[in-house]
CSV table of C-alpha atoms in Angstrom, one decimal:
chain,number,residue,atom,x,y,z
O,1,MET,CA,0.0,0.0,0.0
O,2,GLN,CA,2.8,2.4,0.9
O,3,LYS,CA,4.6,1.6,-2.3
O,4,MET,CA,1.5,2.5,-4.3
O,5,LEU,CA,1.1,5.8,-2.5
O,6,LYS,CA,4.7,6.7,-3.3
O,7,ILE,CA,4.2,5.8,-6.9
O,8,LEU,CA,1.0,7.9,-7.0
O,9,ILE,CA,2.7,10.9,-5.4
O,10,LEU,CA,5.7,10.6,-7.9
O,11,PHE,CA,3.3,10.5,-10.8
O,12,VAL,CA,1.4,13.6,-9.6
O,13,PHE,CA,4.6,15.6,-9.2
O,14,LEU,CA,5.9,14.4,-12.6
O,15,PHE,CA,2.6,15.3,-14.3
O,16,ALA,CA,2.5,18.7,-12.6
O,17,GLY,CA,6.0,19.4,-13.7
O,18,VAL,CA,5.3,18.6,-17.3
O,19,ALA,CA,2.1,20.6,-17.3
O,20,VAL,CA,3.9,23.7,-15.9
O,21,PHE,CA,6.7,23.4,-18.5
O,22,VAL,CA,4.2,23.1,-21.4
O,23,VAL,CA,2.1,26.0,-20.2
O,24,ARG,CA,5.1,28.2,-19.5
O,25,THR,CA,6.6,27.5,-22.9
O,26,GLN,CA,3.4,28.3,-24.7
O,27,VAL,CA,3.0,31.6,-22.7
O,28,VAL,CA,6.6,32.7,-23.3
O,29,PHE,CA,6.8,31.9,-27.0
O,30,SER,CA,3.2,32.5,-28.1
O,31,ASP,CA,3.1,33.7,-31.7
O,32,GLU,CA,0.0,35.7,-30.9
O,33,HIS,CA,1.6,37.7,-28.1
O,34,LYS,CA,1.0,41.4,-28.5
O,35,PHE,CA,3.1,43.8,-26.6
O,36,THR,CA,1.4,46.0,-24.0
O,37,PHE,CA,2.9,49.5,-23.7
O,38,GLY,CA,5.0,48.6,-20.7
O,39,GLU,CA,6.3,45.3,-22.2
O,40,ASN,CA,7.2,47.0,-25.4
O,41,ASN,CA,9.2,49.7,-23.6
O,42,SER,CA,10.9,47.1,-21.4
O,43,ALA,CA,11.8,45.0,-24.5
O,44,ARG,CA,13.0,48.1,-26.3
O,45,ASP,CA,15.2,49.1,-23.3
O,46,LEU,CA,16.6,45.5,-23.1
O,47,TYR,CA,17.4,45.6,-26.8
O,48,GLN,CA,19.0,49.0,-26.6
O,49,LYS,CA,21.1,48.0,-23.6
O,50,ASN,CA,22.2,44.6,-24.9
O,51,CYS,CA,21.8,44.4,-28.7
O,52,ALA,CA,21.8,47.8,-30.4
O,53,ARG,CA,25.5,48.5,-30.3
O,54,CYS,CA,26.0,45.7,-32.8
O,55,HIS,CA,22.6,45.2,-34.4
O,56,GLY,CA,21.6,48.9,-34.5
O,57,SER,CA,18.5,50.6,-33.1
O,58,SER,CA,16.5,49.6,-36.1
O,59,GLY,CA,17.9,46.0,-36.3
O,60,LYS,CA,19.7,46.6,-39.6
O,61,SER,CA,23.2,46.1,-38.0
O,62,ASP,CA,24.4,49.4,-39.6
O,63,THR,CA,26.5,50.4,-36.6
O,64,GLU,CA,30.3,50.7,-36.8
O,65,LEU,CA,30.7,47.6,-34.5
O,66,GLY,CA,27.9,45.7,-36.4
O,67,LEU,CA,29.7,46.3,-39.7
O,68,LEU,CA,33.1,45.4,-38.3
O,69,LEU,CA,31.7,42.1,-36.8
O,70,ASP,CA,29.4,41.4,-39.8
O,71,SER,CA,26.4,41.2,-37.4
O,72,PRO,CA,23.3,39.9,-39.1
O,73,ASP,CA,20.5,42.2,-40.2
O,74,LEU,CA,17.6,41.4,-37.9
O,75,THR,CA,15.1,42.9,-40.4
O,76,GLY,CA,16.3,40.5,-43.1
O,77,ARG,CA,14.7,37.5,-44.6
O,78,ASN,CA,16.9,35.0,-42.8
O,79,THR,CA,16.0,36.3,-39.4
O,80,LYS,CA,12.3,36.5,-40.3
O,81,LYS,CA,12.3,32.8,-41.3
O,82,MET,CA,13.8,31.8,-37.9
O,83,SER,CA,11.5,30.2,-35.3
O,84,GLN,CA,11.2,31.9,-31.9
O,85,LYS,CA,12.9,29.0,-30.3
O,86,LYS,CA,16.0,29.4,-32.6
O,87,ILE,CA,16.2,33.1,-31.9
O,88,ALA,CA,15.9,32.4,-28.1
O,89,ARG,CA,18.7,29.7,-28.4
O,90,ILE,CA,21.0,32.2,-30.2
O,91,ILE,CA,20.4,34.8,-27.5
O,92,ASN,CA,20.9,32.3,-24.8
O,93,GLU,CA,24.0,30.6,-26.2
O,94,GLY,CA,25.5,33.3,-28.4
O,95,LYS,CA,26.7,32.7,-31.9
O,96,GLY,CA,29.9,33.7,-33.6
O,97,GLY,CA,31.1,36.9,-32.0
O,98,MET,CA,27.8,37.4,-30.1
O,99,PRO,CA,28.1,36.5,-26.4
O,100,ALA,CA,25.7,34.3,-24.6
O,101,PHE,CA,23.1,36.0,-22.5
O,102,LYS,CA,21.6,33.1,-20.5
O,103,LYS,CA,23.5,34.1,-17.3
O,104,LYS,CA,22.8,37.8,-17.8
O,105,LEU,CA,19.1,37.9,-18.7
O,106,SER,CA,16.1,36.0,-17.3
O,107,SER,CA,14.0,33.6,-19.5
O,108,LYS,CA,11.2,36.2,-19.4
O,109,GLU,CA,13.6,39.0,-20.6
O,110,ILE,CA,15.0,36.7,-23.4
O,111,ALA,CA,11.4,35.9,-24.5
O,112,SER,CA,10.6,39.6,-24.6
O,113,LEU,CA,13.7,40.2,-26.7
O,114,VAL,CA,12.7,37.4,-29.1
O,115,ASN,CA,9.3,39.0,-29.6
O,116,TYR,CA,10.9,42.4,-30.0
O,117,VAL,CA,13.3,41.1,-32.6
O,118,ARG,CA,10.5,39.4,-34.5
O,119,SER,CA,8.7,42.8,-34.6
O,120,PHE,CA,11.3,44.4,-36.9
């Protein structure tokens, strides 16, 4: 009887963990997410602070540093074709000369940057 109770409790925790992960992923990376005024300002501020020196304020990578490092144009066709998860992975892990931001930014901040980049 005690063994069955332990298995039941383990199952409940496992199910709850999977459910939370699925819901959180859908909320963070929802294609239908629209910025509220506060979120948009916050994402813009995050972008300006962490990304704009290479990718430019408009995402065109037309800054001196962006041209020097050959930073990708975030308004271009290649970026527009990327999934939200791929953009998030690049922000998290870095790519080429771009540093990783997973230790600097929260998952919510990264998700807001992903949505902001996709708005270009």
